[in-house]
mmCIF file of C-alpha atoms and ligand atoms in Angstrom:
data_model
loop_
_atom_site.group_PDB
_atom_site.id
_atom_site.type_symbol
_atom_site.label_atom_id
_atom_site.label_comp_id
_atom_site.label_asym_id
_atom_site.label_seq_id
_atom_site.Cartn_x
_atom_site.Cartn_y
_atom_site.Cartn_z
ATOM 1 C CA MET Y 17 167.026 -40.934 68.662
ATOM 2 C CA LYS Y 18 163.693 -38.243 67.179
ATOM 3 C CA TYR Y 19 164.503 -37.600 63.785
ATOM 4 C CA LYS Y 20 163.555 -35.131 61.864
ATOM 5 C CA VAL Y 21 163.554 -36.922 58.636
ATOM 6 C CA ARG Y 22 163.050 -40.756 58.007
ATOM 7 C CA PHE Y 23 164.938 -43.027 55.915
ATOM 8 C CA ILE Y 24 161.274 -44.077 55.396
ATOM 9 C CA ASP Y 25 158.674 -43.404 57.144
ATOM 10 C CA TYR Y 26 155.822 -46.179 56.913
ATOM 11 C CA PRO Y 27 153.237 -44.408 59.611
ATOM 12 C CA LYS Y 28 152.786 -41.711 57.619
ATOM 13 C CA GLN Y 29 152.675 -43.174 54.251
ATOM 14 C CA PHE Y 30 149.962 -46.004 55.916
ATOM 15 C CA ASN Y 31 148.282 -43.607 57.312
ATOM 16 C CA SER Y 32 147.997 -41.288 53.430
ATOM 17 C CA ILE Y 33 145.395 -44.470 52.753
ATOM 18 C CA ARG Y 34 144.231 -46.018 56.202
ATOM 19 C CA THR Y 35 141.080 -45.961 55.294
ATOM 20 C CA GLN Y 36 141.299 -47.922 51.191
ATOM 21 C CA VAL Y 37 143.191 -50.188 53.278
ATOM 22 C CA MET Y 38 141.230 -50.975 56.111
ATOM 23 C CA SER Y 39 138.102 -51.280 53.599
ATOM 24 C CA LYS Y 40 140.443 -53.802 51.629
ATOM 25 C CA VAL Y 41 141.368 -55.768 54.233
ATOM 26 C CA GLU Y 42 137.399 -55.919 56.216
ATOM 27 C CA GLU Y 43 135.854 -56.919 52.566
ATOM 28 C CA THR Y 44 138.597 -59.484 51.681
ATOM 29 C CA LEU Y 45 138.769 -60.933 54.992
ATOM 30 C CA SER Y 46 135.597 -61.148 55.038
ATOM 31 C CA LYS Y 47 135.410 -62.999 52.438
ATOM 32 C CA GLY Y 48 137.639 -65.332 53.135
ATOM 33 C CA ASP Y 49 139.294 -64.817 50.252
ATOM 34 C CA LEU Y 50 142.758 -66.089 51.986
ATOM 35 C CA ILE Y 51 144.796 -67.929 49.156
ATOM 36 C CA LEU Y 52 145.476 -67.328 45.622
ATOM 37 C CA ARG Y 53 141.767 -65.488 45.020
ATOM 38 C CA GLU Y 54 140.908 -63.053 42.533
ATOM 39 C CA GLN Y 55 142.589 -60.402 44.605
ATOM 40 C CA THR Y 56 146.157 -62.043 43.381
ATOM 41 C CA GLU Y 57 144.878 -62.102 40.351
ATOM 42 C CA GLU Y 58 143.818 -58.896 39.510
ATOM 43 C CA PHE Y 59 146.767 -57.618 41.202
ATOM 44 C CA GLU Y 60 149.058 -59.644 38.856
ATOM 45 C CA ASN Y 61 146.835 -58.437 35.618
ATOM 46 C CA GLY Y 62 147.251 -54.936 36.381
ATOM 47 C CA LEU Y 63 151.235 -55.265 36.962
ATOM 48 C CA ALA Y 64 151.765 -56.676 33.979
ATOM 49 C CA GLU Y 65 149.701 -54.048 31.843
ATOM 50 C CA PHE Y 66 151.683 -51.660 33.973
ATOM 51 C CA ILE Y 67 155.039 -53.082 33.317
ATOM 52 C CA GLY Y 68 154.360 -53.751 29.932
ATOM 53 C CA VAL Y 69 154.336 -57.560 29.728
ATOM 54 C CA LYS Y 70 151.990 -60.181 28.846
ATOM 55 C CA HIS Y 71 152.623 -62.180 32.330
ATOM 56 C CA ALA Y 72 152.683 -61.893 36.020
ATOM 57 C CA ILE Y 73 152.963 -63.666 39.191
ATOM 58 C CA GLY Y 74 152.946 -63.276 42.921
ATOM 59 C CA VAL Y 75 155.743 -64.760 44.782
ATOM 60 C CA SER Y 76 156.138 -65.091 48.809
ATOM 61 C CA SER Y 77 159.638 -62.434 47.673
ATOM 62 C CA GLY Y 78 161.585 -61.176 45.749
ATOM 63 C CA THR Y 79 164.066 -63.519 46.641
ATOM 64 C CA ASP Y 80 161.639 -66.057 45.343
ATOM 65 C CA ALA Y 81 160.958 -64.506 42.579
ATOM 66 C CA LEU Y 82 164.629 -64.824 40.974
ATOM 67 C CA HIS Y 83 165.214 -68.279 42.518
ATOM 68 C CA LEU Y 84 162.137 -69.708 40.924
ATOM 69 C CA SER Y 85 163.388 -67.599 37.535
ATOM 70 C CA LEU Y 86 166.569 -68.911 37.403
ATOM 71 C CA ARG Y 87 164.951 -72.637 38.217
ATOM 72 C CA ALA Y 88 161.886 -72.284 35.523
ATOM 73 C CA ALA Y 89 165.044 -70.640 33.276
ATOM 74 C CA GLY Y 90 167.371 -74.630 33.660
ATOM 75 C CA ILE Y 91 169.985 -73.400 35.810
ATOM 76 C CA GLY Y 92 171.413 -75.615 38.197
ATOM 77 C CA ASN Y 93 174.314 -77.157 39.911
ATOM 78 C CA GLY Y 94 177.748 -76.989 37.289
ATOM 79 C CA ASP Y 95 175.980 -73.308 36.651
ATOM 80 C CA GLU Y 96 177.568 -69.990 36.364
ATOM 81 C CA VAL Y 97 175.266 -66.972 36.238
ATOM 82 C CA ILE Y 98 177.233 -62.848 36.196
ATOM 83 C CA THR Y 99 175.554 -60.514 38.342
ATOM 84 C CA VAL Y 100 177.130 -57.745 40.445
ATOM 85 C CA SER Y 101 178.455 -57.330 43.776
ATOM 86 C CA HIS Y 102 177.004 -54.195 44.710
ATOM 87 C CA THR Y 103 173.546 -55.846 45.543
ATOM 88 C CA PHE Y 104 171.778 -57.452 48.297
ATOM 89 C CA VAL Y 105 173.167 -60.367 49.045
ATOM 90 C CA ALA Y 106 169.559 -62.197 47.510
ATOM 91 C CA THR Y 107 170.643 -61.214 44.177
ATOM 92 C CA ALA Y 108 174.308 -63.964 44.407
ATOM 93 C CA ALA Y 109 171.243 -66.484 47.461
ATOM 94 C CA ALA Y 110 168.899 -67.304 45.314
ATOM 95 C CA ILE Y 111 171.780 -68.008 42.399
ATOM 96 C CA HIS Y 112 173.779 -70.065 45.105
ATOM 97 C CA HIS Y 113 170.421 -72.380 46.314
ATOM 98 C CA THR Y 114 169.940 -72.884 42.306
ATOM 99 C CA GLY Y 115 173.386 -75.230 43.039
ATOM 100 C CA ALA Y 116 174.635 -72.416 40.625
ATOM 101 C CA THR Y 117 177.925 -70.146 41.469
ATOM 102 C CA PRO Y 118 177.817 -66.728 40.912
ATOM 103 C CA ALA Y 119 180.441 -64.478 39.735
ATOM 104 C CA LEU Y 120 181.005 -60.868 39.760
ATOM 105 C CA VAL Y 121 181.668 -57.964 36.988
ATOM 106 C CA ASP Y 122 182.115 -54.528 38.753
ATOM 107 C CA ILE Y 123 179.680 -52.005 37.982
ATOM 108 C CA GLN Y 124 180.666 -48.540 35.900
ATOM 109 C CA ASP Y 125 179.895 -45.108 36.823
ATOM 110 C CA ASP Y 126 176.532 -45.225 37.206
ATOM 111 C CA HIS Y 127 176.882 -47.919 40.146
ATOM 112 C CA ASN Y 128 175.383 -50.277 37.502
ATOM 113 C CA MET Y 129 176.707 -53.973 35.813
ATOM 114 C CA ASN Y 130 179.658 -52.972 33.315
ATOM 115 C CA PRO Y 131 178.939 -54.303 30.109
ATOM 116 C CA ASP Y 132 182.332 -54.060 29.171
ATOM 117 C CA LEU Y 133 183.598 -56.422 31.178
ATOM 118 C CA LEU Y 134 181.180 -59.432 30.605
ATOM 119 C CA LYS Y 135 182.753 -60.990 28.434
ATOM 120 C CA ASP Y 136 185.938 -62.115 30.951
ATOM 121 C CA LEU Y 137 183.919 -64.103 32.719
ATOM 122 C CA ILE Y 138 182.055 -65.947 30.468
ATOM 123 C CA ASN Y 139 183.326 -69.586 29.687
ATOM 124 C CA GLU Y 140 181.592 -73.076 29.097
ATOM 125 C CA ARG Y 141 179.716 -72.825 32.107
ATOM 126 C CA THR Y 142 177.879 -69.419 31.674
ATOM 127 C CA LYS Y 143 174.141 -69.848 31.307
ATOM 128 C CA ALA Y 144 172.586 -66.602 32.117
ATOM 129 C CA ILE Y 145 173.166 -63.171 32.799
ATOM 130 C CA ALA Y 146 171.800 -61.645 35.767
ATOM 131 C CA PRO Y 147 171.776 -57.207 35.602
ATOM 132 C CA VAL Y 148 170.859 -55.480 38.689
ATOM 133 C CA HIS Y 149 168.558 -52.369 37.986
ATOM 134 C CA LEU Y 150 169.885 -50.438 41.078
ATOM 135 C CA ASN Y 151 168.377 -47.186 42.981
ATOM 136 C CA GLY Y 152 165.930 -47.523 40.674
ATOM 137 C CA ARG Y 153 167.962 -46.966 37.026
ATOM 138 C CA MET Y 154 168.431 -49.031 34.479
ATOM 139 C CA CYS Y 155 171.024 -51.579 33.437
ATOM 140 C CA ASP Y 156 173.109 -50.813 29.879
ATOM 141 C CA MET Y 157 170.612 -53.694 28.195
ATOM 142 C CA ASN Y 158 170.629 -52.642 24.987
ATOM 143 C CA ARG Y 159 174.649 -53.512 25.247
ATOM 144 C CA ILE Y 160 173.822 -56.614 27.917
ATOM 145 C CA SER Y 161 171.560 -57.952 25.669
ATOM 146 C CA LYS Y 162 173.898 -57.529 23.073
ATOM 147 C CA VAL Y 163 176.541 -60.332 24.764
ATOM 148 C CA ALA Y 164 174.194 -62.672 26.207
ATOM 149 C CA ASP Y 165 172.892 -62.839 22.524
ATOM 150 C CA GLU Y 166 176.301 -63.523 21.270
ATOM 151 C CA HIS Y 167 177.301 -65.797 23.557
ATOM 152 C CA GLY Y 168 173.894 -67.602 24.001
ATOM 153 C CA LEU Y 169 172.755 -66.689 27.311
ATOM 154 C CA MET Y 170 169.770 -65.887 28.832
ATOM 155 C CA ILE Y 171 168.993 -62.810 31.090
ATOM 156 C CA ILE Y 172 166.961 -63.070 34.385
ATOM 157 C CA GLU Y 173 166.868 -59.831 35.581
ATOM 158 C CA ASP Y 174 166.626 -58.512 38.664
ATOM 159 C CA ALA Y 175 164.021 -55.349 38.979
ATOM 160 C CA ALA Y 176 163.886 -55.322 42.170
ATOM 161 C CA GLN Y 177 164.669 -51.961 42.945
ATOM 162 C CA ALA Y 178 163.278 -50.594 39.611
ATOM 163 C CA LEU Y 179 159.484 -51.272 39.255
ATOM 164 C CA GLY Y 180 158.101 -47.818 36.252
ATOM 165 C CA ALA Y 181 162.357 -47.481 35.072
ATOM 166 C CA SER Y 182 162.715 -48.110 31.338
ATOM 167 C CA LEU Y 183 165.040 -47.685 28.891
ATOM 168 C CA ASP Y 184 164.361 -46.765 25.095
ATOM 169 C CA SER Y 185 160.551 -46.615 26.921
ATOM 170 C CA ARG Y 186 160.931 -50.461 27.546
ATOM 171 C CA GLY Y 187 159.649 -51.142 31.302
ATOM 172 C CA ALA Y 188 162.417 -52.983 33.751
ATOM 173 C CA GLY Y 189 162.024 -56.623 33.733
ATOM 174 C CA SER Y 190 160.588 -57.136 30.053
ATOM 175 C CA TRP Y 191 163.684 -57.261 28.478
ATOM 176 C CA GLY Y 192 164.725 -60.788 30.377
ATOM 177 C CA LEU Y 193 163.742 -64.434 30.072
ATOM 178 C CA THR Y 194 161.952 -62.980 33.663
ATOM 179 C CA GLY Y 195 162.270 -60.373 35.212
ATOM 180 C CA CYS Y 196 161.775 -60.468 39.259
ATOM 181 C CA PHE Y 197 160.661 -57.591 41.557
ATOM 182 C CA SER Y 198 160.100 -57.535 45.424
ATOM 183 C CA PHE Y 199 157.127 -55.837 46.980
ATOM 184 C CA TYR Y 200 159.288 -55.231 50.097
ATOM 185 C CA PRO Y 201 158.146 -52.687 52.890
ATOM 186 C CA ALA Y 202 160.395 -49.958 51.744
ATOM 187 C CA LYS Y 203 160.604 -50.976 48.155
ATOM 188 C CA LEU Y 204 158.760 -48.419 45.333
ATOM 189 C CA LEU Y 205 155.522 -50.099 45.809
ATOM 190 C CA GLY Y 206 155.941 -52.397 49.076
ATOM 191 C CA SER Y 207 153.695 -53.911 51.192
ATOM 192 C CA PHE Y 208 152.984 -54.441 54.699
ATOM 193 C CA GLY Y 209 154.995 -57.705 54.812
ATOM 194 C CA GLU Y 210 156.635 -59.287 51.984
ATOM 195 C CA ALA Y 211 155.565 -60.436 48.322
ATOM 196 C CA GLY Y 212 157.201 -60.251 44.630
ATOM 197 C CA ALA Y 213 156.032 -61.083 41.582
ATOM 198 C CA VAL Y 214 158.085 -62.805 38.269
ATOM 199 C CA VAL Y 215 157.160 -60.875 35.177
ATOM 200 C CA THR Y 216 157.590 -62.419 31.487
ATOM 201 C CA ASN Y 217 156.922 -62.562 27.671
ATOM 202 C CA ASN Y 218 157.539 -66.473 27.529
ATOM 203 C CA ASP Y 219 154.226 -68.289 28.344
ATOM 204 C CA GLU Y 220 156.082 -71.874 28.947
ATOM 205 C CA ILE Y 221 158.229 -69.842 31.720
ATOM 206 C CA ALA Y 222 154.782 -68.781 33.414
ATOM 207 C CA ARG Y 223 153.587 -71.618 33.465
ATOM 208 C CA LEU Y 224 156.376 -72.928 34.958
ATOM 209 C CA ILE Y 225 156.836 -70.443 37.203
ATOM 210 C CA ARG Y 226 153.015 -71.021 38.321
ATOM 211 C CA LEU Y 227 154.357 -74.188 39.349
ATOM 212 C CA TYR Y 228 157.213 -73.444 41.204
ATOM 213 C CA ARG Y 229 155.341 -70.988 43.261
ATOM 214 C CA ASN Y 230 153.259 -73.714 44.731
ATOM 215 C CA HIS Y 231 154.616 -77.052 45.201
ATOM 216 C CA GLY Y 232 154.893 -78.166 41.297
ATOM 217 C CA ARG Y 233 150.611 -79.060 41.999
ATOM 218 C CA THR Y 234 149.304 -79.434 39.065
ATOM 219 C CA GLU Y 235 145.487 -78.578 37.761
ATOM 220 C CA ASP Y 236 144.686 -81.791 37.767
ATOM 221 C CA LYS Y 237 146.290 -82.378 41.322
ATOM 222 C CA ASP Y 238 149.277 -83.806 39.822
ATOM 223 C CA ILE Y 239 153.079 -83.030 40.868
ATOM 224 C CA ALA Y 240 155.098 -81.728 38.003
ATOM 225 C CA PHE Y 241 158.205 -81.551 40.299
ATOM 226 C CA TRP Y 242 159.868 -81.262 43.274
ATOM 227 C CA SER Y 243 158.893 -77.636 44.521
ATOM 228 C CA PHE Y 244 158.455 -74.945 47.423
ATOM 229 C CA ASN Y 245 156.060 -72.730 48.816
ATOM 230 C CA CYS Y 246 156.019 -69.450 47.246
ATOM 231 C CA ARG Y 247 152.863 -67.989 47.406
ATOM 232 C CA ILE Y 248 152.178 -64.813 47.469
ATOM 233 C CA HIS Y 249 149.604 -63.243 50.080
ATOM 234 C CA ASN Y 250 146.892 -62.998 48.842
ATOM 235 C CA LEU Y 251 145.651 -60.324 51.680
ATOM 236 C CA GLN Y 252 149.655 -58.501 50.685
ATOM 237 C CA ALA Y 253 147.933 -58.865 46.791
ATOM 238 C CA ALA Y 254 144.349 -57.141 48.033
ATOM 239 C CA LEU Y 255 146.645 -53.766 49.177
ATOM 240 C CA LEU Y 256 149.869 -53.723 46.721
ATOM 241 C CA GLY Y 257 146.509 -53.525 44.266
ATOM 242 C CA ILE Y 258 145.538 -50.469 46.244
ATOM 243 C CA LYS Y 259 148.857 -49.189 45.749
ATOM 244 C CA LEU Y 260 149.446 -50.011 41.789
ATOM 245 C CA ARG Y 261 146.936 -47.770 41.070
ATOM 246 C CA THR Y 262 148.087 -44.551 42.757
ATOM 247 C CA LEU Y 263 152.333 -45.703 41.925
ATOM 248 C CA PRO Y 264 152.494 -43.366 38.885
ATOM 249 C CA ASP Y 265 152.125 -40.746 41.112
ATOM 250 C CA SER Y 266 154.812 -41.853 44.197
ATOM 251 C CA LEU Y 267 157.888 -42.395 41.427
ATOM 252 C CA LEU Y 268 157.090 -38.981 39.890
ATOM 253 C CA LYS Y 269 157.328 -37.843 43.549
ATOM 254 C CA ARG Y 270 160.598 -39.212 44.042
ATOM 255 C CA ARG Y 271 161.564 -38.154 40.768
ATOM 256 C CA HIS Y 272 161.403 -34.024 42.173
ATOM 257 C CA ILE Y 273 162.663 -35.162 45.539
ATOM 258 C CA ALA Y 274 165.586 -36.183 43.508
ATOM 259 C CA GLU Y 275 166.014 -32.998 41.095
ATOM 260 C CA ILE Y 276 165.565 -31.128 44.764
ATOM 261 C CA TYR Y 277 168.572 -32.782 45.776
ATOM 262 C CA HIS Y 278 170.262 -32.170 42.565
ATOM 263 C CA GLU Y 279 169.835 -28.845 42.603
ATOM 264 C CA GLY Y 280 171.055 -28.222 46.077
ATOM 265 C CA LEU Y 281 174.198 -30.240 46.326
ATOM 266 C CA SER Y 282 175.302 -30.656 42.451
ATOM 267 C CA GLN Y 283 177.293 -27.397 43.376
ATOM 268 C CA ILE Y 284 179.502 -28.988 46.229
ATOM 269 C CA SER Y 285 182.676 -30.759 44.601
ATOM 270 C CA ASP Y 286 183.691 -33.372 47.132
ATOM 271 C CA LEU Y 287 180.533 -35.398 46.101
ATOM 272 C CA LYS Y 288 178.666 -37.369 42.988
ATOM 273 C CA LEU Y 289 175.449 -37.355 42.726
ATOM 274 C CA PRO Y 290 172.960 -40.049 41.028
ATOM 275 C CA ILE Y 291 172.509 -38.522 37.263
ATOM 276 C CA PRO Y 292 169.259 -36.072 37.239
ATOM 277 C CA PRO Y 293 166.055 -36.675 35.899
ATOM 278 C CA LYS Y 294 165.614 -35.130 32.261
ATOM 279 C CA GLN Y 295 162.716 -35.255 30.162
ATOM 280 C CA GLY Y 296 163.075 -36.652 26.769
ATOM 281 C CA ASP Y 297 165.805 -38.727 28.638
ATOM 282 C CA ALA Y 298 166.593 -42.351 27.110
ATOM 283 C CA TYR Y 299 166.418 -43.878 30.829
ATOM 284 C CA TRP Y 300 163.573 -43.212 32.848
ATOM 285 C CA ASP Y 301 164.801 -43.416 36.727
ATOM 286 C CA VAL Y 302 162.434 -43.868 39.598
ATOM 287 C CA TYR Y 303 165.149 -43.178 42.344
ATOM 288 C CA GLN Y 304 164.702 -46.080 44.771
ATOM 289 C CA ASN Y 305 167.391 -44.942 46.415
ATOM 290 C CA TYR Y 306 169.602 -41.681 46.436
ATOM 291 C CA GLU Y 307 172.492 -42.666 46.429
ATOM 292 C CA ILE Y 308 175.416 -40.741 46.684
ATOM 293 C CA GLU Y 309 179.542 -40.743 46.502
ATOM 294 C CA ALA Y 310 181.278 -38.490 49.195
ATOM 295 C CA ARG Y 311 184.333 -38.166 50.067
ATOM 296 C CA SER Y 312 184.487 -38.267 54.386
ATOM 297 C CA ARG Y 313 181.840 -40.680 53.824
ATOM 298 C CA ASP Y 314 181.420 -41.337 57.350
ATOM 299 C CA GLU Y 315 181.999 -37.348 59.381
ATOM 300 C CA LEU Y 316 178.938 -36.896 57.056
ATOM 301 C CA MET Y 317 176.538 -39.664 58.103
ATOM 302 C CA ASN Y 318 177.570 -38.218 61.402
ATOM 303 C CA HIS Y 319 176.744 -35.125 60.740
ATOM 304 C CA LEU Y 320 173.313 -35.708 59.027
ATOM 305 C CA THR Y 321 172.425 -38.601 61.910
ATOM 306 C CA VAL Y 322 173.465 -36.102 65.135
ATOM 307 C CA ASN Y 323 170.864 -33.274 63.401
ATOM 308 C CA GLY Y 324 168.023 -35.486 62.966
ATOM 309 C CA VAL Y 325 168.419 -36.956 59.603
ATOM 310 C CA GLU Y 326 168.150 -40.693 59.156
ATOM 311 C CA VAL Y 327 170.725 -41.825 56.364
ATOM 312 C CA MET Y 328 171.491 -45.310 55.875
ATOM 313 C CA LEU Y 329 174.835 -47.346 53.953
ATOM 314 C CA PRO Y 330 174.135 -49.566 50.839
ATOM 315 C CA TRP Y 331 173.782 -53.566 52.256
ATOM 316 C CA GLY Y 332 175.673 -52.328 55.199
ATOM 317 C CA GLY Y 333 178.284 -51.328 53.542
ATOM 318 C CA LYS Y 334 179.835 -53.602 51.959
ATOM 319 C CA GLY Y 335 179.138 -55.808 48.440
ATOM 320 C CA VAL Y 336 178.391 -59.045 47.948
ATOM 321 C CA HIS Y 337 182.252 -60.440 47.980
ATOM 322 C CA GLN Y 338 183.608 -58.239 51.036
ATOM 323 C CA PHE Y 339 181.117 -60.506 53.283
ATOM 324 C CA SER Y 340 183.898 -63.216 53.906
ATOM 325 C CA ASN Y 341 181.602 -66.288 54.880
ATOM 326 C CA LEU Y 342 180.177 -66.372 51.401
ATOM 327 C CA GLU Y 343 183.399 -67.497 49.723
ATOM 328 C CA LEU Y 344 183.453 -64.951 47.131
ATOM 329 C CA SER Y 345 186.461 -62.830 48.712
ATOM 330 C CA HIS Y 346 188.492 -63.596 46.176
ATOM 331 C CA TYR Y 347 186.763 -61.532 43.067
ATOM 332 C CA HIS Y 348 188.974 -58.030 43.156
ATOM 333 C CA LEU Y 349 186.452 -55.570 41.493
ATOM 334 C CA PRO Y 350 187.933 -51.902 42.300
ATOM 335 C CA LYS Y 351 185.074 -49.766 41.371
ATOM 336 C CA THR Y 352 182.580 -51.471 43.953
ATOM 337 C CA GLU Y 353 184.869 -51.796 46.406
ATOM 338 C CA ASP Y 354 185.570 -48.153 45.941
ATOM 339 C CA LEU Y 355 181.894 -46.824 45.636
ATOM 340 C CA MET Y 356 181.433 -49.223 49.063
ATOM 341 C CA ILE Y 357 184.004 -46.589 51.195
ATOM 342 C CA LYS Y 358 182.081 -43.382 49.415
ATOM 343 C CA ALA Y 359 178.181 -44.714 48.802
ATOM 344 C CA LEU Y 360 175.196 -42.634 51.122
ATOM 345 C CA LEU Y 361 171.763 -43.538 51.010
ATOM 346 C CA LEU Y 362 170.077 -40.458 51.115
ATOM 347 C CA PRO Y 363 166.261 -40.342 52.729
ATOM 348 C CA MET Y 364 163.657 -41.007 49.357
ATOM 349 C CA HIS Y 365 160.936 -41.488 49.833
ATOM 350 C CA ASP Y 366 157.228 -40.740 48.768
ATOM 351 C CA GLN Y 367 155.554 -39.183 51.552
ATOM 352 C CA LEU Y 368 159.023 -37.029 51.900
ATOM 353 C CA GLU Y 369 158.266 -33.402 51.626
ATOM 354 C CA ASP Y 370 160.034 -30.761 49.716
ATOM 355 C CA ASP Y 371 160.823 -28.695 52.945
ATOM 356 C CA GLN Y 372 162.542 -31.990 54.173
ATOM 357 C CA ALA Y 373 164.982 -32.496 51.525
ATOM 358 C CA ARG Y 374 165.895 -28.958 51.244
ATOM 359 C CA PHE Y 375 166.431 -29.726 55.165
ATOM 360 C CA VAL Y 376 168.970 -31.952 54.166
ATOM 361 C CA CYS Y 377 170.500 -30.266 51.519
ATOM 362 C CA SER Y 378 171.703 -27.112 53.761
ATOM 363 C CA LEU Y 379 173.418 -29.810 56.271
ATOM 364 C CA VAL Y 380 175.422 -31.641 53.642
ATOM 365 C CA ARG Y 381 176.245 -27.964 52.120
ATOM 366 C CA ASP Y 382 177.255 -26.972 56.298
ATOM 367 C CA PHE Y 383 179.640 -29.855 56.860
ATOM 368 C CA TYR Y 384 181.985 -29.494 52.983
ATOM 369 C CA TYR Y 385 181.556 -25.200 53.662
HETATM 370 C C1 LIG S 11 165.121 -55.944 47.880
HETATM 371 C C2 LIG S 11 165.979 -56.753 46.953
HETATM 372 C C3 LIG S 11 165.727 -58.473 46.609
HETATM 373 C C4 LIG S 11 165.365 -58.846 47.334
HETATM 374 O O1 LIG S 11 163.671 -59.429 47.712
HETATM 375 P P1 LIG S 11 163.006 -59.558 49.209
HETATM 376 O O2 LIG S 11 161.580 -59.446 48.475
HETATM 377 O O3 LIG S 11 163.750 -58.991 50.429
HETATM 378 O O4 LIG S 11 163.467 -60.922 49.371
HETATM 379 C C5 LIG S 11 166.619 -58.758 45.710
HETATM 380 N N1 LIG S 11 167.149 -57.963 44.933
HETATM 381 C C6 LIG S 11 167.658 -56.212 45.059
HETATM 382 C C7 LIG S 11 168.736 -55.593 43.825
HETATM 383 C C8 LIG S 11 166.915 -55.485 46.080
HETATM 384 O O5 LIG S 11 166.703 -54.606 47.032
#
């Protein structure tokens, strides 16, 4: 199948920065800078500044950012951490691997965690809330923080899909004890492989994450505790540094595409669209994904696919609790389950042409009219 509109266009993305990338590869490799060198530190400093936090620590993936954050927060056997089912399995897996259990809360109209339902899940084992800022929109952190404060719970933000998003001018990742980011290639800031980062304003947590990512090895060659190898690849950090400089433009481009989709699709009553970008809104969304709710979703998906538009189902079409081998099937989350029948992700990336987005709109209109 030759797509006219790719869901993401990696070759095009690479070609747009080919010269800078290749010269950075040359420079980094010829200096022999392979593991946790100056490029990692430069990228970490740039990232911390961009988000508006004190520390950023590069790690091997977003999953490891979550796992190490939870461990540094002291979460382990017998504890419970509240998160959503409408997330990548990694969020729940990171909780599971500390020995804790994920407790799943339903979502609200914006597809993010519903703060009103948190209280029902809180018990004496609950230690933390892990809100997931999905599709580039932040959770209602004012209300989530209030619940966390009232019950003495920590917040670990899964900000893998929300780099650069903000609420009340405060960036995703800067609200919780830590914020966790992924630089998986499809993410807002994509590496050429795997990478992630933990950000925090807490000096002690930053110190612990630096130890956790590197076998617990201290500066005086002692081992602080049993740990892992979760170091960020220095070469990826070097290349991420290049992309970080153009990230603000890339996010504006995504908002622009979201505007085109909104303009082209908002008249169709069979669809429910993401909230459109608005100047001066409390939420500044970055549209990691453009997740619509569609009547006759499967038929629409087929119509788009046969006409050359590559679309995707979130998580392959199931929330975390709907994967039977994970032993979370006892949860009943009506909003999440309803969304999994209707949700469809339209192409969204910073190389998408306006005409391509309009073409997608016209195909969707053809389908319903
Ligand atoms: C991508 C993603 C992760 C995991 O990140 P990796 O870098 O792939 O390990 C976690 N949570 C969410 C919401 C994600 O989208």
